[in-house]
Amino acid sequence: YGLRRRTSTKNLWRLDYLKIRDKVKMIEGDLGDLSSLERAVEKSNPDEVYNLAAQSYVATSWKQPIYTAEITGLGVLRMLEAIRHVNPKIKFYQASSSEMFGKVQEIPQKETTPFHPRSPYGVSKVFGYWITVNYRESFDIFACNGILFNHESPLRGTEFVTKKITQGVARIKKGLQDHIELGNLNSKRDWGFAGDYVEAMWLMLQQEEAEDYVIALNEQHSVREFVEMAAPYFGYDIEWFGEGEDELGIDKKTKKTIVRVDSKYYRPSEVDTLLGDSTKARKELGWKPKISFKDLVEDMCKNGK
Ligand code: GDD
């Protein structure tokens, strides 16, 4: 079963890409509406619930902070309440985020690293994390937090930086777009393949004890490096000129401008650097990512649309 927010136009293309549309029964519901969640849990009668729903775009969380707190934060509590009322034996996975580490207190970040979120999104995720721990401790619900570092694939939404870059360069190559506008090129992330991370989510719910795990590739790259690695799939070789808002990424051969910096994509407070340490998951869950960073960039360049 999949839970789906009502929209006037259906947005199920990812299920088509994965060729599972006829295998998933959709139930209408909303993290803002407890009664719809209770009905969804009753109807599907699940053994496991995976809460991946959120207002998940960090930049928007400054524009819609209260909505973000309602859905990304309180929405987790509503889901847990639905489980508690309908059947507390249901196992629960919460999509916690490396954004909770924010202004990082140690490098690399692991399960014991203190949180210092830097956006209303990050703050809301910290609430979701602790309410999940609290329902485990208070009501003995089998509830786990996966603290996932950025996870990407060709299914990524177009506003996130990896998709914006890979789709943007592909469109430039086809003559559909002139250049890509980006914000902070120096920001560093630990990017892995979403498919590998989904396996880790499932593994967490198959353990004897409910616990929290960091899931990451344990490897860091900047937005700038991501551009440099994606460009060659479309025949471009990027060199950088200028600084800050005046910086340009230009193709060496054709001298075409591929990247321009626009300060409208800067965030009011940035998470400069994220690097995970997923040793616990690798040891206790036997989890190991199969797709490298290089393969991920290639997959997004070749299979994006
Ligand atoms: N989106 C975007 N667009 N980001 C840009 C751009 C741009 O034009 N230019 C630079 N960046 C930088 C952002 O400032 C940020 O530092 C980094 O690229 C990654 O941005 P996103 O791809 O939007 O992802 P995110 O790291 O903010 O958040 C994602 O990962 C989290 C896990 O750490 C989201 O998927 C969150 O929902 C998730 O929790």
PDB file of N, CA, C and O in Angstrom, residues 57 150 152 156-166 182-184 189 191 223 226 267:
ATOM      1  N   TYR A  57      11.806  19.761   1.082  1.00  0.00           N
ATOM      2  CA  TYR A  57      12.755  20.670   0.434  1.00  0.00           C
ATOM      3  C   TYR A  57      13.214  21.722   1.446  1.00  0.00           C
ATOM      4  O   TYR A  57      12.425  22.558   1.906  1.00  0.00           O
ATOM      5  N   ASN A 150      22.090  12.282   2.238  1.00  0.00           N
ATOM      6  CA  ASN A 150      21.410  12.519   0.944  1.00  0.00           C
ATOM      7  C   ASN A 150      21.428  11.267   0.085  1.00  0.00           C
ATOM      8  O   ASN A 150      22.470  10.650  -0.097  1.00  0.00           O
ATOM      9  N   GLU A 152      20.004   9.743  -3.656  1.00  0.00           N
ATOM     10  CA  GLU A 152      19.607  10.267  -4.967  1.00  0.00           C
ATOM     11  C   GLU A 152      19.361   9.125  -5.934  1.00  0.00           C
ATOM     12  O   GLU A 152      19.812   7.994  -5.721  1.00  0.00           O
ATOM     13  N   ARG A 156      14.759  11.444  -8.486  1.00  0.00           N
ATOM     14  CA  ARG A 156      14.834  12.639  -7.650  1.00  0.00           C
ATOM     15  C   ARG A 156      14.001  13.775  -8.246  1.00  0.00           C
ATOM     16  O   ARG A 156      13.971  13.968  -9.464  1.00  0.00           O
ATOM     17  N   GLY A 157      13.356  14.562  -7.385  1.00  0.00           N
ATOM     18  CA  GLY A 157      12.614  15.741  -7.839  1.00  0.00           C
ATOM     19  C   GLY A 157      13.567  16.779  -8.420  1.00  0.00           C
ATOM     20  O   GLY A 157      14.731  16.868  -8.005  1.00  0.00           O
ATOM     21  N   THR A 158      13.075  17.578  -9.354  1.00  0.00           N
ATOM     22  CA  THR A 158      13.973  18.444 -10.143  1.00  0.00           C
ATOM     23  C   THR A 158      14.564  19.631  -9.379  1.00  0.00           C
ATOM     24  O   THR A 158      15.493  20.251  -9.861  1.00  0.00           O
ATOM     25  N   GLU A 159      14.020  19.953  -8.199  1.00  0.00           N
ATOM     26  CA  GLU A 159      14.576  21.122  -7.510  1.00  0.00           C
ATOM     27  C   GLU A 159      15.813  20.763  -6.664  1.00  0.00           C
ATOM     28  O   GLU A 159      16.561  21.651  -6.269  1.00  0.00           O
ATOM     29  N   PHE A 160      16.031  19.490  -6.397  1.00  0.00           N
ATOM     30  CA  PHE A 160      17.198  19.088  -5.604  1.00  0.00           C
ATOM     31  C   PHE A 160      18.451  19.170  -6.488  1.00  0.00           C
ATOM     32  O   PHE A 160      18.380  18.929  -7.704  1.00  0.00           O
ATOM     33  N   VAL A 161      19.591  19.478  -5.864  1.00  0.00           N
ATOM     34  CA  VAL A 161      20.731  19.924  -6.663  1.00  0.00           C
ATOM     35  C   VAL A 161      21.261  18.863  -7.636  1.00  0.00           C
ATOM     36  O   VAL A 161      21.648  19.186  -8.759  1.00  0.00           O
ATOM     37  N   THR A 162      21.268  17.590  -7.229  1.00  0.00           N
ATOM     38  CA  THR A 162      21.836  16.554  -8.127  1.00  0.00           C
ATOM     39  C   THR A 162      21.007  16.423  -9.399  1.00  0.00           C
ATOM     40  O   THR A 162      21.537  16.311 -10.500  1.00  0.00           O
ATOM     41  N   LYS A 163      19.682  16.462  -9.242  1.00  0.00           N
ATOM     42  CA  LYS A 163      18.792  16.326 -10.405  1.00  0.00           C
ATOM     43  C   LYS A 163      18.833  17.600 -11.245  1.00  0.00           C
ATOM     44  O   LYS A 163      18.813  17.548 -12.481  1.00  0.00           O
ATOM     45  N   LYS A 164      18.895  18.742 -10.545  1.00  0.00           N
ATOM     46  CA  LYS A 164      18.959  20.017 -11.254  1.00  0.00           C
ATOM     47  C   LYS A 164      20.191  20.043 -12.155  1.00  0.00           C
ATOM     48  O   LYS A 164      20.132  20.514 -13.298  1.00  0.00           O
ATOM     49  N   ILE A 165      21.306  19.520 -11.655  1.00  0.00           N
ATOM     50  CA  ILE A 165      22.551  19.510 -12.436  1.00  0.00           C
ATOM     51  C   ILE A 165      22.451  18.508 -13.586  1.00  0.00           C
ATOM     52  O   ILE A 165      22.695  18.857 -14.749  1.00  0.00           O
ATOM     53  N   THR A 166      22.093  17.257 -13.284  1.00  0.00           N
ATOM     54  CA  THR A 166      22.121  16.227 -14.340  1.00  0.00           C
ATOM     55  C   THR A 166      21.060  16.523 -15.413  1.00  0.00           C
ATOM     56  O   THR A 166      21.347  16.429 -16.613  1.00  0.00           O
ATOM     57  N   LEU A 182      22.933  27.968 -10.143  1.00  0.00           N
ATOM     58  CA  LEU A 182      23.090  27.269  -8.864  1.00  0.00           C
ATOM     59  C   LEU A 182      23.422  28.256  -7.751  1.00  0.00           C
ATOM     60  O   LEU A 182      23.790  29.407  -8.030  1.00  0.00           O
ATOM     61  N   GLY A 183      23.319  27.775  -6.504  1.00  0.00           N
ATOM     62  CA  GLY A 183      23.680  28.585  -5.342  1.00  0.00           C
ATOM     63  C   GLY A 183      25.093  28.254  -4.879  1.00  0.00           C
ATOM     64  O   GLY A 183      26.061  28.397  -5.635  1.00  0.00           O
ATOM     65  N   ASN A 184      25.196  27.745  -3.665  1.00  0.00           N
ATOM     66  CA  ASN A 184      26.487  27.500  -3.031  1.00  0.00           C
ATOM     67  C   ASN A 184      27.206  26.276  -3.626  1.00  0.00           C
ATOM     68  O   ASN A 184      26.829  25.139  -3.362  1.00  0.00           O
ATOM     69  N   ARG A 189      28.304  17.293   0.477  1.00  0.00           N
ATOM     70  CA  ARG A 189      27.324  16.308   0.906  1.00  0.00           C
ATOM     71  C   ARG A 189      27.878  14.901   0.733  1.00  0.00           C
ATOM     72  O   ARG A 189      28.787  14.662  -0.071  1.00  0.00           O
ATOM     73  N   TRP A 191      26.610  11.863  -0.720  1.00  0.00           N
ATOM     74  CA  TRP A 191      25.509  11.432  -1.600  1.00  0.00           C
ATOM     75  C   TRP A 191      25.604   9.944  -1.917  1.00  0.00           C
ATOM     76  O   TRP A 191      26.629   9.482  -2.435  1.00  0.00           O
ATOM     77  N   VAL A 223      29.240  20.363  -4.335  1.00  0.00           N
ATOM     78  CA  VAL A 223      28.330  20.600  -5.467  1.00  0.00           C
ATOM     79  C   VAL A 223      29.179  20.838  -6.726  1.00  0.00           C
ATOM     80  O   VAL A 223      28.879  20.327  -7.806  1.00  0.00           O
ATOM     81  N   PHE A 226      30.313  17.666  -8.149  1.00  0.00           N
ATOM     82  CA  PHE A 226      29.197  16.967  -8.795  1.00  0.00           C
ATOM     83  C   PHE A 226      29.033  17.474 -10.231  1.00  0.00           C
ATOM     84  O   PHE A 226      28.875  16.692 -11.173  1.00  0.00           O
ATOM     85  N   ARG A 267      21.089  29.855   0.940  1.00  0.00           N
ATOM     86  CA  ARG A 267      20.138  29.650   2.041  1.00  0.00           C
ATOM     87  C   ARG A 267      20.458  30.589   3.206  1.00  0.00           C
ATOM     88  O   ARG A 267      21.631  30.917   3.412  1.00  0.00           O
TER      89      ARG A 267
END
